[in-house]
Coordinates of C-alpha atoms and ligand atoms in Angstrom, one line a residue:
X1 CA 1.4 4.3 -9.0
X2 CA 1.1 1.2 -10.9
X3 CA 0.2 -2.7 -9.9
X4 CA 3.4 -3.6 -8.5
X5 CA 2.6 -1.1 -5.4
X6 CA 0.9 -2.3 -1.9
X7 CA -0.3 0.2 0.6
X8 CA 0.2 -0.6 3.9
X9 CA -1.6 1.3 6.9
X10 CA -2.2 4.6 4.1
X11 CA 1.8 4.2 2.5
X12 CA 2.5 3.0 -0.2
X13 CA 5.4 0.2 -0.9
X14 CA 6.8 -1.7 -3.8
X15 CA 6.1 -5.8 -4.1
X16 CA 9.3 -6.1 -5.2
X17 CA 11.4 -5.7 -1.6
X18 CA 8.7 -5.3 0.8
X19 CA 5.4 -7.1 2.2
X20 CA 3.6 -6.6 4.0
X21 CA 4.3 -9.4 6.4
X22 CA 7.4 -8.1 7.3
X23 CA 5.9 -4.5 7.9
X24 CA 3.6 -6.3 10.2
X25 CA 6.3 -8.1 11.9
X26 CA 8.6 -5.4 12.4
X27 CA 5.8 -3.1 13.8
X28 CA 4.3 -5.6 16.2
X29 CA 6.6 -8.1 17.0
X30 CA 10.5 -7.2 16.3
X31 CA 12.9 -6.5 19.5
X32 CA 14.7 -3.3 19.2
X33 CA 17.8 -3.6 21.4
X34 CA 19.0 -0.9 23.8
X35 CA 21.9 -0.5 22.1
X36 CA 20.7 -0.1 18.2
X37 CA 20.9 3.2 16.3
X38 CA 18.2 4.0 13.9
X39 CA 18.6 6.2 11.0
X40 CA 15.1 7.1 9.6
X41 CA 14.7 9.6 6.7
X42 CA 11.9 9.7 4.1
X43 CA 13.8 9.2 0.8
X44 CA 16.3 11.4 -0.6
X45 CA 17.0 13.6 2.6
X46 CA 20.5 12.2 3.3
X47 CA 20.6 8.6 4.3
X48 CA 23.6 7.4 2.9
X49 CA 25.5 10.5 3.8
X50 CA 24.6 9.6 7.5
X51 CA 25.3 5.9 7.1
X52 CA 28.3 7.0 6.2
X53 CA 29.5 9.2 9.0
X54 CA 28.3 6.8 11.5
X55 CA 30.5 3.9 9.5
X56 CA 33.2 6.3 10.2
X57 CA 32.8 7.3 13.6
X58 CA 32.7 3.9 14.4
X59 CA 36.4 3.0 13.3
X60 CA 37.5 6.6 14.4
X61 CA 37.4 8.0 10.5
X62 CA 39.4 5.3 9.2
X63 CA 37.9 4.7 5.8
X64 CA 38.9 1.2 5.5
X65 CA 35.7 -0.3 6.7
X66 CA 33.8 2.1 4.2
X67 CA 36.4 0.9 1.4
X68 CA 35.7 -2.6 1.7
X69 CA 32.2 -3.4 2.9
X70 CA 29.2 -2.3 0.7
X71 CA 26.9 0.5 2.5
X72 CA 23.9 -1.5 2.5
X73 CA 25.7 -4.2 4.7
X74 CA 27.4 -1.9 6.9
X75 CA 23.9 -0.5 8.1
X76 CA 21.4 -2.5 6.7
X77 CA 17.5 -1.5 5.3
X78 CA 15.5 -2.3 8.2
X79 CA 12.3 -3.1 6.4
X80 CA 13.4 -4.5 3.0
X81 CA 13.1 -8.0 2.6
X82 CA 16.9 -8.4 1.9
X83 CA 17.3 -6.2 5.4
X84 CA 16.1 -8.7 7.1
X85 CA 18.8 -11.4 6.6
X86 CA 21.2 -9.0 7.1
X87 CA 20.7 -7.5 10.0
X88 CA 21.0 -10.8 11.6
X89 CA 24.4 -10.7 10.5
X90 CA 25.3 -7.2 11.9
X91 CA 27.5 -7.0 14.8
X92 CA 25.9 -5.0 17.7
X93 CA 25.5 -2.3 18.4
X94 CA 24.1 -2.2 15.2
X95 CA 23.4 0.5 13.1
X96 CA 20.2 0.5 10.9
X97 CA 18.7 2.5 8.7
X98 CA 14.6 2.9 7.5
X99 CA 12.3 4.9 5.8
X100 CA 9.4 4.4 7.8
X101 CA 6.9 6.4 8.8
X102 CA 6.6 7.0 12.4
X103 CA 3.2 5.3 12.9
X104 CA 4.0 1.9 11.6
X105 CA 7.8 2.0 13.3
X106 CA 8.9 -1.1 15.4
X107 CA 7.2 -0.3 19.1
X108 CA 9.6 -2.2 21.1
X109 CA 11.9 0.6 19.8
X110 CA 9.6 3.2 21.9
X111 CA 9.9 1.2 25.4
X112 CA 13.7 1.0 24.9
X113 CA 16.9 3.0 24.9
X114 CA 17.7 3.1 21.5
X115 CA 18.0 6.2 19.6
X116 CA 17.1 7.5 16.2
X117 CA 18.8 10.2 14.2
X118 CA 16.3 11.8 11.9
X119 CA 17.9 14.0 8.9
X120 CA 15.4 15.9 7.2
X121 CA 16.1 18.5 3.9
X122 CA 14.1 20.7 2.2
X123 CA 11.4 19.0 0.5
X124 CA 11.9 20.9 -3.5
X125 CA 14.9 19.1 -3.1
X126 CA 13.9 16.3 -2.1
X127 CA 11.4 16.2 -5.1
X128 CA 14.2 16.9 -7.6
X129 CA 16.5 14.5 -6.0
X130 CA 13.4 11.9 -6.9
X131 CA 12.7 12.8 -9.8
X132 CA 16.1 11.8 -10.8
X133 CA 16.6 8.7 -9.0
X134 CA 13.0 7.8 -10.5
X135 CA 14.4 7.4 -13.9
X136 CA 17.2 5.0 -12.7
X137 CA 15.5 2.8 -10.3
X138 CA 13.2 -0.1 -11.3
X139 CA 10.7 -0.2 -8.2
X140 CA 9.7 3.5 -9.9
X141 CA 7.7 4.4 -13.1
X142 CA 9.7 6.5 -15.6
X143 CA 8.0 9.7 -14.3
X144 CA 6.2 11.2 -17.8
X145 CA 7.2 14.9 -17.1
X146 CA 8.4 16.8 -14.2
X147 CA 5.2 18.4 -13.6
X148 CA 3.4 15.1 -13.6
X149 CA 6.0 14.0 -10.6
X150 CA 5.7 17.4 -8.8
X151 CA 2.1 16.9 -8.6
X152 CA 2.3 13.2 -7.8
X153 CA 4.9 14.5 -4.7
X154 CA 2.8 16.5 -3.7
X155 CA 0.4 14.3 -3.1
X156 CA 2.1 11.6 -1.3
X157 CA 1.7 9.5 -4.7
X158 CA 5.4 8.2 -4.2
X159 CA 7.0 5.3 -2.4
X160 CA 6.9 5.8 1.3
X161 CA 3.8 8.8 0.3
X162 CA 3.7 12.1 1.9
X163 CA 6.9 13.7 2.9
X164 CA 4.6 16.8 5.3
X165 CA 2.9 13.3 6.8
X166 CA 6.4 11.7 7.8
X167 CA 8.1 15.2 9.3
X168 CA 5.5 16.1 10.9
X169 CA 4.6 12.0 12.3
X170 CA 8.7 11.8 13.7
X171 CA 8.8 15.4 14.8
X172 CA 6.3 14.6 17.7
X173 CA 9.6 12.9 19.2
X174 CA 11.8 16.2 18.7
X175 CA 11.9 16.5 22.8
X176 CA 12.5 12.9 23.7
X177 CA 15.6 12.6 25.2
X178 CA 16.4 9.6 22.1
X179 CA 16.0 11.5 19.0
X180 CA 18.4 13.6 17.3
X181 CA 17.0 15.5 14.3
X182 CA 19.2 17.5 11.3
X183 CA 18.9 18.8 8.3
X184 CA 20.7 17.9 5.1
X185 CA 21.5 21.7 4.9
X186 CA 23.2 21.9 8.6
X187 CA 25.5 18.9 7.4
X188 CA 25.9 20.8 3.9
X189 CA 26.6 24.0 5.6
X190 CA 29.2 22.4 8.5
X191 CA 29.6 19.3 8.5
X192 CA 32.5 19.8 10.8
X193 CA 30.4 21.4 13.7
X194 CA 27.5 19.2 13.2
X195 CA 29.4 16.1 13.9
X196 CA 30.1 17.0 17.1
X197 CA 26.8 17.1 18.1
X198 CA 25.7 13.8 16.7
X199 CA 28.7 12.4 19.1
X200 CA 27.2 13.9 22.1
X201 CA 24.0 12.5 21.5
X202 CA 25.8 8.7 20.5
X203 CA 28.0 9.4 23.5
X204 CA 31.1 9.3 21.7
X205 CA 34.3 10.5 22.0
X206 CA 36.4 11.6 19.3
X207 CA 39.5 14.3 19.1
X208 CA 40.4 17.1 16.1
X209 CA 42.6 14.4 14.2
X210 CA 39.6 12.0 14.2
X211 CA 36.9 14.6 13.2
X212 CA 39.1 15.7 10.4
X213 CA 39.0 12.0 8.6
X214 CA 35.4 11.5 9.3
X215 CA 34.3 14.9 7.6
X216 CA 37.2 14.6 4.7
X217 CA 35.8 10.8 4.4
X218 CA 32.4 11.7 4.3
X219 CA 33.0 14.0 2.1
X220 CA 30.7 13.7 -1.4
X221 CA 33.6 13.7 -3.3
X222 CA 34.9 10.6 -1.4
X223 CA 32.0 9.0 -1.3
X224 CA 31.1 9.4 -4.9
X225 CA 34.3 7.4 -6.0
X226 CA 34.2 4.9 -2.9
X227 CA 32.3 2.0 -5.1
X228 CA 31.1 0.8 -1.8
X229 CA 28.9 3.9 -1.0
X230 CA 28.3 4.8 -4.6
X231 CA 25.9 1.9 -5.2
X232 CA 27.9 1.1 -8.8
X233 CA 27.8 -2.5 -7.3
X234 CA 24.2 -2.9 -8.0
X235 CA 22.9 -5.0 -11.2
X236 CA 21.9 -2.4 -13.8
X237 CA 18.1 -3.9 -14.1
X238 CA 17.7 -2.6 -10.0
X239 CA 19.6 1.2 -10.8
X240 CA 20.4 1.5 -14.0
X241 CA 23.3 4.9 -13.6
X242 CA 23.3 4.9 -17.2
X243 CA 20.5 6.9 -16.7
X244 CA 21.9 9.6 -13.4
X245 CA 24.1 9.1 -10.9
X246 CA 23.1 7.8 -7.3
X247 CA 25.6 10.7 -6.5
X248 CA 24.0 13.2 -7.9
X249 CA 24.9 16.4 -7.3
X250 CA 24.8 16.7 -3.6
X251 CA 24.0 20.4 -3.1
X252 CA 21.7 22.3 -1.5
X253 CA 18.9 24.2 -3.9
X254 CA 19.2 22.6 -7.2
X255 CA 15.5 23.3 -7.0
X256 CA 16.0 26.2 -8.3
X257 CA 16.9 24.7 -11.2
X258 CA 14.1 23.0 -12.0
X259 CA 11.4 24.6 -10.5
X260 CA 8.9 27.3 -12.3
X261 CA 7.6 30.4 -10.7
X262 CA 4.2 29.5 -10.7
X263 CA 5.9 25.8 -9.6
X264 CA 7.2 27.5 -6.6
X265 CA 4.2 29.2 -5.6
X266 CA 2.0 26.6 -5.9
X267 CA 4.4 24.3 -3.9
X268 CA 4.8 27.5 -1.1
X269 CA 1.3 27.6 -0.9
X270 CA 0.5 23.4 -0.6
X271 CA 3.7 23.6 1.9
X272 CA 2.6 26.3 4.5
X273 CA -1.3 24.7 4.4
X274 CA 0.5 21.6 5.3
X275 CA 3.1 22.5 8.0
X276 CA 1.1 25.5 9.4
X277 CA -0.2 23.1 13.0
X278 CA 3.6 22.3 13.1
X279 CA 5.2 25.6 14.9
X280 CA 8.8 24.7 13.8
X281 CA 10.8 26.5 11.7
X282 CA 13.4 24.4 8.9
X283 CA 16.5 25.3 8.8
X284 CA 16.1 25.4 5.1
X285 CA 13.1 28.2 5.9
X286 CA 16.6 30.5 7.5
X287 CA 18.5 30.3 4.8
Ligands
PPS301 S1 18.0 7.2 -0.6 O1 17.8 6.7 -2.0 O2 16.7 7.6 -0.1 O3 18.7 6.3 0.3 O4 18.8 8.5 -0.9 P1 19.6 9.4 0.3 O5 20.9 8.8 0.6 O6 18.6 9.7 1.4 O7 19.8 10.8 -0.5 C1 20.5 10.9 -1.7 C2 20.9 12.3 -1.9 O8 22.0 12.7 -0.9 C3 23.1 13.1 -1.6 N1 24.3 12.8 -0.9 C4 25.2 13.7 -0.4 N2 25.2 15.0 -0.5 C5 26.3 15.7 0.0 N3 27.3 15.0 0.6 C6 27.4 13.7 0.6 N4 28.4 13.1 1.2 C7 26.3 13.0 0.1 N5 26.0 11.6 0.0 C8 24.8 11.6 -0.6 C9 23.0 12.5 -3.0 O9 23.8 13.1 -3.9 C10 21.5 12.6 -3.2 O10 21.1 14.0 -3.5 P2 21.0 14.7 -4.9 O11 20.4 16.0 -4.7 O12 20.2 13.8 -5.8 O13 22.5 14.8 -5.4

C-alpha cells in the first residue's frame, strides 16, 4: 500500500475520499434513522447491482429514475467524503450504501430499526474483479502482476483489508431479525426468485408485471448501457475505462480464468484456515 493510505481501527482507507474524522463521526456520533436501508458489501461483491434493484423497486421497475439520476446519488457512499453532502440531500427513507466493516459501523444503526442487506460473492472472484478495477481506478496502485495482487488479497493488503475479516465481522448479525444476507451467485443464478425475498424482508409489495421490469432493468445488460449506473460519467483521472470496463463481465467464476492450480490450492487452503470457526456454508461452496 503506498503513502496516500490511512488505517483506521486495523483497515486500511485512501486520503483521497476518506478521513478519518468522518470514520470517527459516523461510528460514534451519526443517527441512523428507523427507516434507512443499508447496503454493505466489501468491494466488488455486487453493490451496484443491488443499488440498482432497490432504485427499482422503489418506483415499481420503472427505469426512469435509474435513467436520469447518477447511481452514486440515488444511494449515496456512506463513508466517503462526497457521501456525506449527499446524503443530506436524499429523500427518506433513504437508501445508502457502505463498505464498512462491521466493527467500525455507525452504532446508532444497532439500537434502531433499520436494516442492512449484506451481498456477499465468492471471494476468487472478488479478487479478479479487483484486480481489474485496480488498473482503472486512481485510489489503487497499478497492481505489478497478478500474483503480487493475489497475495496482497490475501492478506487484507487492499482497500477496506481482509475480505474473511469482513464476512465473518457482519455474519454475527445473520439471525437478527434486520439483516438480509445474499450472495452475488443467488442473484446470478435467479434473480427473479431472489427478489422476492429481498421484498419480504423491505416489506414491500410488488405484483408479476412489476417483478418482470425490475429483473429485465437490473439486468447487466441494461445496466451496462444505462450511463447513470455504468459510472462512464466519472472524470477519466478518478476511473480511467480506457483501461476495463466498470461492467466488467458480470459472471460468476471468471476465476477460473485466471487462477493457477497451485493458485487455487494455495487460496483453498488460506480460505478453509480462515472460515473454519465460521460453521456456514457459501452458496458459492454448493455450486
Ligand atoms: S464496487 O466498486 O465495490 O462498488 O463494485 P461492485 O458493484 O460491488 O461490484 C462490481 C462487480 O459487479 C458486477 N455487476 C453485475 N453483475 C451481474 N449483473 C449486474 N447487473 C451487475 N452489475 C454489476 C460488475 O460487472 C463487477 O463484477 P466483474 O466480475 O468485475 O464483472
Amino acid at each position: 500500500m503506498d503513502t496516500d493510505y490511512f488505517q483506521h481501527k486495523g483497515i486500511h482507507f485512501a486520503s483521497i475520499i476518506y478521513s478519518e474524522e468522518r470514520l470517527k463521526y459516523l461510528e460514534n456520533e451519526f443517527q441512523v434513522q428507523d427507516d434507512d436501508v443499508y447496503i454493505v458489501t466489501f468491494p466488488k461483491s455486487g453493490t451496484n447491482w443491488m443499488i440498482e434493484i432497490l432504485s427499482l423497486l422503489k418506483t415499481n421497475g420503472d427505469p426512469t429514475w435509474c435513467n436520469s439520476v447518477p447511481i452514486w446519488l440515488r444511494s449515496p457512499w456512506f463513508e466517503t467524503l462526497e457521501g456525506q453532502s449527499q446524503i443530506k440531500d436524499v429523500t427518506p427513507p433513504r437508501v445508502l450504501t457502505s463498505h464498512l466493516p462491521f466493527h467500525i459501523f455507525a452504532k446508532s444503526f444497532f439500537t434502531s430499526k433499520a436494516k442492512i442487506i449484506y451481498i456477499m460473492r465468492n471471494p476468487k472472484d472478488i479478487l479478479v474483479s479487483l484486480f481489474h478495477f485496480s488498473k482503472m481506478l486512481c485510489l489503487y496502485k497499478d497492481p505489478e502482476s497478478f500474483q503480487e495482487f493475489f497475495e496482497d488479497f490475501l492478506q487484507g493488503n487492499v482497500l477496506y483489508s481482509s475480505w474473511f475479516d469482513h464476512v465473518k465481522g457482519w455474519m454475527q448479525m445473520k439471525n437478527n431479525k434486520n439483516f438480509f444476507y445474499i450472495t452475488y451467485e443467488e442473484l446470478h443464478q435467479d434473480l427473479r426468485g431472489s427478489v422476492p425475498k429481498m421484498c419480504e424482508f423491505l416489506g414491500k409489495e410488488i405484483n408479476e408485471a412489476q417483478l418482470d421490469l425490475v429483473v429485465n432493468n437490473a439486468s447487466f445488460k441494461a445496466m451496462k448501457h444505462n450511463k447513470m449506473s455504468n459510472y462512464s460519467l466519472l472524470p477519466k483521472d478518478f476511473l480511467d475505462q480506457t483501461k476495463g470496463s466498470f461492467m466488467r463481465k458480470g459472471i460468476t467464476g471468471d476465476w477460473k480464468n485466471h487462477f493457477t492450480v497451485a493458485q487455487n490450492e494455495y487460496f483453498d487452503r488460506f480460505y478453509q484456515e480462515k472460515m473454519k470457526d465460521l460453521n456456514f456454508t457459501f452458496f458459492w461452496e454448493e455450486m
